[in-house]
Coordinates of C-alpha atoms in Angstrom, one line a residue:
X6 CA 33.2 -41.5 5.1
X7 CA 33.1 -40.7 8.6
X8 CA 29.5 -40.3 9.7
X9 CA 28.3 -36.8 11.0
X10 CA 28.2 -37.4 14.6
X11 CA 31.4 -39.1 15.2
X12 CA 32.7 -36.2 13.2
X13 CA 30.9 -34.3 15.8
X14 CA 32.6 -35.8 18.4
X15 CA 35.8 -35.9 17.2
X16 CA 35.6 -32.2 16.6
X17 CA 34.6 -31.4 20.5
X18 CA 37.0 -33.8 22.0
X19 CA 39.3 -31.8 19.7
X20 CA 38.6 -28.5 20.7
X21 CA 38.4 -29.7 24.3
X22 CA 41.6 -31.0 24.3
X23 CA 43.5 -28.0 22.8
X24 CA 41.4 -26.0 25.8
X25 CA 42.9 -28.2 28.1
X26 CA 46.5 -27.7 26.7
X27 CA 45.9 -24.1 26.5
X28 CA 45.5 -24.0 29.9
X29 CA 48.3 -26.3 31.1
X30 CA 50.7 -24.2 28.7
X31 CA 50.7 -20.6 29.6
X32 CA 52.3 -17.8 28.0
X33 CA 54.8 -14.9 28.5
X34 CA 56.0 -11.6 27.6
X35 CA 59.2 -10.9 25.6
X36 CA 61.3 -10.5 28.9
X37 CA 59.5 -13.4 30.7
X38 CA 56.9 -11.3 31.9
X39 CA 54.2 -13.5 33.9
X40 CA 56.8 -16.2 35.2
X41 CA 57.7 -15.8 38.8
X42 CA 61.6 -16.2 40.1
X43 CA 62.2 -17.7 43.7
X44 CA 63.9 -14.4 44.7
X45 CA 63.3 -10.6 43.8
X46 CA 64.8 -10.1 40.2
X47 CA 67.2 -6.9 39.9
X48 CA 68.1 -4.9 37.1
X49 CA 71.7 -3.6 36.1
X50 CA 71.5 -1.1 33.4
X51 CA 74.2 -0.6 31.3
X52 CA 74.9 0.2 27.4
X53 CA 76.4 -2.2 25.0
X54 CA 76.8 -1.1 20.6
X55 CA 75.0 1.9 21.1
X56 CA 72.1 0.2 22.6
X57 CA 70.6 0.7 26.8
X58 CA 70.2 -2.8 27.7
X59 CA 69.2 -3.8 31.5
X60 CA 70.9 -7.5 32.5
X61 CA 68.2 -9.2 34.9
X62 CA 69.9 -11.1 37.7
X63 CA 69.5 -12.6 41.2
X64 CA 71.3 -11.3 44.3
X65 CA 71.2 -13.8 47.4
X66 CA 72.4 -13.7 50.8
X67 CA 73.7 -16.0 52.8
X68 CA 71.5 -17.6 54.9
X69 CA 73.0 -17.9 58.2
X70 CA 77.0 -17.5 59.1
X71 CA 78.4 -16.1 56.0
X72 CA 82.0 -17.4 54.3
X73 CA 82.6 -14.3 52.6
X74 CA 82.4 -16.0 49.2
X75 CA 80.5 -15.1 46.1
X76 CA 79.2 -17.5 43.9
X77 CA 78.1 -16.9 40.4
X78 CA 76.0 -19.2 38.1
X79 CA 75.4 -19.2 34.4
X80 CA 72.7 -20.4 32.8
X81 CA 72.7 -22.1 29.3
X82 CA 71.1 -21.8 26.2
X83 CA 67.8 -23.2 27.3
X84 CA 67.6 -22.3 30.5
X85 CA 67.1 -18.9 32.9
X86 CA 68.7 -17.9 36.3
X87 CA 65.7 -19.4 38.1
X88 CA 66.8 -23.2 36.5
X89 CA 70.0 -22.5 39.6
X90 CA 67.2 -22.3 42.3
X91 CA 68.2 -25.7 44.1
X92 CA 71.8 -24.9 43.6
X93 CA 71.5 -21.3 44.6
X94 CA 69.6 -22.3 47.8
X95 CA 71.8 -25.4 48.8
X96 CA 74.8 -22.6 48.4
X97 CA 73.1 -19.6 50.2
X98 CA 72.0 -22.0 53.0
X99 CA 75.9 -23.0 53.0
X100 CA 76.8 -19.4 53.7
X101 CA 78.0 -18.2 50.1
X102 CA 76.4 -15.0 48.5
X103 CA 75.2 -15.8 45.1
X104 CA 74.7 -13.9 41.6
X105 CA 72.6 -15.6 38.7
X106 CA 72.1 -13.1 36.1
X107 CA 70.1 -13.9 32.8
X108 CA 72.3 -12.8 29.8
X109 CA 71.3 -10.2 27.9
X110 CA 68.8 -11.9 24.7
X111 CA 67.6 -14.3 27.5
X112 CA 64.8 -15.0 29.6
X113 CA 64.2 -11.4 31.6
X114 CA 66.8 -9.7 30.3
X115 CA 66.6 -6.9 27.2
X116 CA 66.5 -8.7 23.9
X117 CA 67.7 -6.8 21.5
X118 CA 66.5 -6.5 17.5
X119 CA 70.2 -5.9 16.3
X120 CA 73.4 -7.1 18.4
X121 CA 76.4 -8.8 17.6
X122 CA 76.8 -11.7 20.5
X123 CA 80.2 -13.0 21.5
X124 CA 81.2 -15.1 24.2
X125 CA 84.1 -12.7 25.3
X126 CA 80.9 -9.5 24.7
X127 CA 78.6 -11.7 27.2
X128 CA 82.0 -12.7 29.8
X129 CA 83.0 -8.6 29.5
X130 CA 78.9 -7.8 30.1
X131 CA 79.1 -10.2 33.3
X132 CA 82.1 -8.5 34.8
X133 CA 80.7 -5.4 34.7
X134 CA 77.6 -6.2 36.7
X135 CA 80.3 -7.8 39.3
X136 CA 82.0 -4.8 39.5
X137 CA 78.9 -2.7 39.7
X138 CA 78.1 -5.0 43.3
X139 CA 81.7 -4.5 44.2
X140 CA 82.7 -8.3 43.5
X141 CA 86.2 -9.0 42.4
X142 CA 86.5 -12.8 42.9
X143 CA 84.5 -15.6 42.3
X144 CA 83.5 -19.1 42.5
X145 CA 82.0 -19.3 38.9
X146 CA 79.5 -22.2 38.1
X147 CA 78.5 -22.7 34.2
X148 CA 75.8 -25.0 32.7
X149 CA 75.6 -25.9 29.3
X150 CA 76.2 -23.0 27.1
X151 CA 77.1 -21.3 30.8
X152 CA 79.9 -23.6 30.8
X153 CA 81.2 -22.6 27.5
X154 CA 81.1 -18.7 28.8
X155 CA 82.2 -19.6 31.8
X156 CA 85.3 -20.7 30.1
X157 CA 85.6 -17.5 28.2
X158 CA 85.4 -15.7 31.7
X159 CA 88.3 -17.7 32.7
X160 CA 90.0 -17.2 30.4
X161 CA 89.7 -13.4 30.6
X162 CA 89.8 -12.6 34.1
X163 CA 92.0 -15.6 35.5
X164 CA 92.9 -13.9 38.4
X165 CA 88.9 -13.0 39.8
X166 CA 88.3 -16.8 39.6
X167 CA 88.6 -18.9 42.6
X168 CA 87.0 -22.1 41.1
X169 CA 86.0 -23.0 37.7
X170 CA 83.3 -25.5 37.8
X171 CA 81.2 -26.8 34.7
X172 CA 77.9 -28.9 34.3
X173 CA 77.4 -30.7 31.3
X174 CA 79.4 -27.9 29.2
X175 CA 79.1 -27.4 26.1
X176 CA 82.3 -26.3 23.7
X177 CA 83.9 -29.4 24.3
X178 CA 84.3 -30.2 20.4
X179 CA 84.5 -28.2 17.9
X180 CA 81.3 -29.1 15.6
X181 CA 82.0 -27.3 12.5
X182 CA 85.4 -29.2 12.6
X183 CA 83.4 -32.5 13.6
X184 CA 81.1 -32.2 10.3
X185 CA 78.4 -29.7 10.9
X186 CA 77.4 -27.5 8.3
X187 CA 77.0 -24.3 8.3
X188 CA 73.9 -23.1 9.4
X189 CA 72.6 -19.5 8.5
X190 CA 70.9 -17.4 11.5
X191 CA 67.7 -17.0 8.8
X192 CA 67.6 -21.1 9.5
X193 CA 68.0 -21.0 13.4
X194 CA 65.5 -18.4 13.2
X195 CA 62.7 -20.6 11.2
X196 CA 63.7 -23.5 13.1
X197 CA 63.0 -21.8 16.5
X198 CA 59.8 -20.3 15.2
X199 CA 58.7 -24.7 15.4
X200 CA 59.6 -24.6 19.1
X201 CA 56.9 -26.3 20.8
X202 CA 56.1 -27.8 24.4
X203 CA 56.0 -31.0 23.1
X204 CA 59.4 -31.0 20.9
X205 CA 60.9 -29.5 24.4
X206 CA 59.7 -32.2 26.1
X207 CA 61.0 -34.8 24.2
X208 CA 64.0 -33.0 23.9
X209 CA 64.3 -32.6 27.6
X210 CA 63.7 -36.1 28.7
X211 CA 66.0 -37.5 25.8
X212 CA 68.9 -35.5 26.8
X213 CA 68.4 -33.6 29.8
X214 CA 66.6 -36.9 32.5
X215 CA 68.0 -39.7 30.6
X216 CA 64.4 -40.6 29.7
X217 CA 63.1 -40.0 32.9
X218 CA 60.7 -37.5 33.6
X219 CA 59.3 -36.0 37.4
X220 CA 56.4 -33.7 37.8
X221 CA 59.5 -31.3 38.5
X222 CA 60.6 -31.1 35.7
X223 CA 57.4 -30.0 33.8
X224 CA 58.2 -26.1 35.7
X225 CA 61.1 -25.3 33.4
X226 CA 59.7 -26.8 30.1
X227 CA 56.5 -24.6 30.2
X228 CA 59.4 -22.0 31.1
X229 CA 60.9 -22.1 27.6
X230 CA 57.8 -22.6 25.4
X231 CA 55.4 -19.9 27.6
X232 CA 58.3 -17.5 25.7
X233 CA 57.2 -19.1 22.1
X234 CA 53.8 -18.7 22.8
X235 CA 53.7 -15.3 23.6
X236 CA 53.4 -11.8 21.9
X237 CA 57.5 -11.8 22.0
X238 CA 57.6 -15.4 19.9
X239 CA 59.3 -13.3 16.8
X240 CA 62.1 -11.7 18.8
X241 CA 62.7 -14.4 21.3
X242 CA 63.7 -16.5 18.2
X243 CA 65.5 -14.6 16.5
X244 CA 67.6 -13.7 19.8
X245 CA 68.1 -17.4 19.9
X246 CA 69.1 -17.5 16.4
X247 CA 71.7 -15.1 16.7
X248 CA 73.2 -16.7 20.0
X249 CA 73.4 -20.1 17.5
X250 CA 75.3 -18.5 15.8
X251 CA 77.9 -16.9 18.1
X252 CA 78.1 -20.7 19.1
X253 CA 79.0 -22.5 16.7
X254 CA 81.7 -20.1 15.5
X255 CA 83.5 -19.1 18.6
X256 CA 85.1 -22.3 20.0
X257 CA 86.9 -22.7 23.1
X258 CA 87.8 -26.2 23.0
X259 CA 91.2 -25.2 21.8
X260 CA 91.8 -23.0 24.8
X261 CA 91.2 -25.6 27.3
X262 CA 95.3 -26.2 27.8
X263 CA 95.0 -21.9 28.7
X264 CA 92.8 -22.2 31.9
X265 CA 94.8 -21.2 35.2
X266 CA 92.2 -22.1 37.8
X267 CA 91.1 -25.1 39.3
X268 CA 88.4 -26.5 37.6
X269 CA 85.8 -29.7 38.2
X270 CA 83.8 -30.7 35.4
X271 CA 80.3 -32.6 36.7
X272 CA 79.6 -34.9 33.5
X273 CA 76.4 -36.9 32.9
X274 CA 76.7 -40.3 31.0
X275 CA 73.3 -39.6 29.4
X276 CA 74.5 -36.1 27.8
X277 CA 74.2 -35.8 24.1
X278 CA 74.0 -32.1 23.4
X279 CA 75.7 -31.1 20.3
X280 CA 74.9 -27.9 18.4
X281 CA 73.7 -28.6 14.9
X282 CA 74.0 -32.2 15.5
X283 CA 69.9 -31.6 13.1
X284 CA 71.8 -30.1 10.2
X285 CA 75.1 -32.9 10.5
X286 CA 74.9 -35.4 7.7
X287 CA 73.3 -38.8 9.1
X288 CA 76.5 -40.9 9.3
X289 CA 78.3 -38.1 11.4
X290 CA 75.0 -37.1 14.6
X291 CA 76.4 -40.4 16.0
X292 CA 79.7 -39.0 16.8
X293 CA 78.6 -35.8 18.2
X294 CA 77.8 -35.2 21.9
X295 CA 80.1 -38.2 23.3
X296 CA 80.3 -36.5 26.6
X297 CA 81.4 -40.1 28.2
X298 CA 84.8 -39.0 26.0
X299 CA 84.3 -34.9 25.8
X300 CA 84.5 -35.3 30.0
X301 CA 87.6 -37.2 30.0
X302 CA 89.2 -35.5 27.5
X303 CA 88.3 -32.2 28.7
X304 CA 89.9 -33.6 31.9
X305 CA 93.0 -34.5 30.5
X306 CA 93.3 -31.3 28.6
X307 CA 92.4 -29.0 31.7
X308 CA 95.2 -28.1 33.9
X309 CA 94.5 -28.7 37.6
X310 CA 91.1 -30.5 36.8
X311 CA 88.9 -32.9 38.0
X312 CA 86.1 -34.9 36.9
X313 CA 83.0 -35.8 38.6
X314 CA 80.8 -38.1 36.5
X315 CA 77.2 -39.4 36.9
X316 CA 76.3 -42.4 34.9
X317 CA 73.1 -42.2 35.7
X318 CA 72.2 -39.1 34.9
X319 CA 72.1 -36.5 31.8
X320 CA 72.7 -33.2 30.5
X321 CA 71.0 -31.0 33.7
X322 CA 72.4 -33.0 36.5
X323 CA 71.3 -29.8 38.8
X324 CA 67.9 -30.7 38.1
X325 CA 67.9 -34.3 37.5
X326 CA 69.3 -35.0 40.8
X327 CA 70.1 -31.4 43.2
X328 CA 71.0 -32.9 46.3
X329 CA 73.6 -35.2 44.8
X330 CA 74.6 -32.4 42.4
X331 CA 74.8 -29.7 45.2
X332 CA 76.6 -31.8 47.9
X333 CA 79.0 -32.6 45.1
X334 CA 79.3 -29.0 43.8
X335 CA 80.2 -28.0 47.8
X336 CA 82.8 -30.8 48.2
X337 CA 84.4 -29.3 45.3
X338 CA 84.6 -25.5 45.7
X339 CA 85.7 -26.7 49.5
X340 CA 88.7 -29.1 48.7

């Protein structure tokens, strides 16, 4: 038995160090209410199934002599508009205008309780905002599950796209096909309501840093769980659950062979993402998330592609590394 005082003790150093933790992990509203974006956030108001939902997004100008192009970045499944901010600046400062809008069931965007998602719904949601500014064509940048609707966008408006570029896509393989199960949204749902700082942290430096981690970093992790921690937790996850879903049952990998516009993939060596790679059978997670292959592959299958890859780096090659990443990301949409 554990004497009284050192059970004392214990108990303080306890309760001091979940204070400290509440402190260093702050919370916000449903619509990420209480985390500040680099620029002034705008609202485009629109209705979608019956619903009036408002589409956050970021409009930036160029900073200096202008080029007259727009460039438009899309966020993945773990990430918000702000994530772009060392892209959108490097961009802006290079005389492109740039639109980063948080799709609608993420980060400051409406979150609806009922909404069927689709890839081609979010891609026909995106062009409207455009046309709303005005903008018909477009240098279009996608991250992670970006890169997956940015291929849907393509593929839908092929003639509005100047440049196709994706970071660490995801969509590359088809995981159903690849031996993932099927996963019900009541599943993702209970599985998101575990989201944690922590688990996001590990995640993050596994995947995302290549098991590297910079004070830099720590920003966009309290970024995700601040959402799980506050009085939105329930509908956050459930938005996240239903985006899971749309996922894992709306491949594009089988379109690749359809895109007309130049594309560059940027590929880190480090990337392992795979959806439902958790609910795989053991023998099969191995085989998921290859992006060493999924990059060269996608790059054969791409017409008019090319690949930039970064051994060093993984998943969020933006963040790991932005200069690199952004000089790269110029050199391409400027051949």
């Amino acid at each position: 038995m554990i004497p009284l005082k050192f059970r004392t003790l214990a108990s303080v150093l306890a309760l001091c160090s979940a204070s400290v933790l509440a402190q260093e992990s702050p919370s916000y509203g449903p619509r990420l209410e209480g985390f500040e974006y680099p620029w002034p956030v705008q609202q485009y108001q629109f209705t979608s199934q019956k619903q009036a939902l408002e589409m956050s997004y970021l409009d930036v100008a160029p900073v200096g002599k202008a080029n007259g192009r727009t460039a438009v970045f899309l966020h993945g499944k773990n990430f918000c508009a702000a994530t772009w901010e060392q892209s959108i600046k490097a961009l802006s400062e290079a005389g492109w205008r740039v639109i980063a809008p948080d799709q609608v069931g993420f980060c400051k965007s409406t979150k609806p309780a009922e909404y069927q998602y689709s890839l081609a719904g979010l891609a026909a949601n995106t062009h409207a905002l455009l046309a709303s500014l005005g903008i018909t064509n477009i240098d279009l940048v996608g991250h992670s599950m970006g890169g997956m609707l940015a291929i849907r966008y393509a593929l839908m408006y092929p003639k509005e796209v100047a440049h196709l570029a994706l970071v660490g896509p995801i969509g590359l393989e088809d995981w159903k096909t690849r031996g993932v199960p099927y996963v019900s949204v009541e599943q993702w749902y209970e599985n998101e309501l575990k989201t944690s700082y922590e688990g996001i942290k590990r995640y993050q430096m596994d995947v995302y840093y290549a098991d590297a981690w910079k004070p830099e970093f720590e920003r966009w992790a309290r970024m995700q769980a601040g959402m799980y921690l506050g009085s939105g937790k329930e509908l956050v996850a459930w938005n996240q659950a239903l985006t899971y879903d749309m996922l894992l049952h709306q491949p594009v990998v089988y379109e690749l062979p359809q895109l007309k516009v130049p594309t560059t993939l940027f590929i880190g060596a480090h990337d392992k993402t795979a959806l439902g790679k958790g609910f795989a059978p053991t023998e099969i997670r191995p085989t998921l998330g290859n992006y060493v292959e999924l990059g060269k592959q996608a790059a054969k299958t791409i017409p008019n592609a090319t690949l930039v890859e970064y051994p060093d780096l993984g998943h969020s090659p933006q963040v790991q590394d932005p200069a690199r990443f952004n000089a790269d990301l110029i050199k391409a949409l400027n051949p």
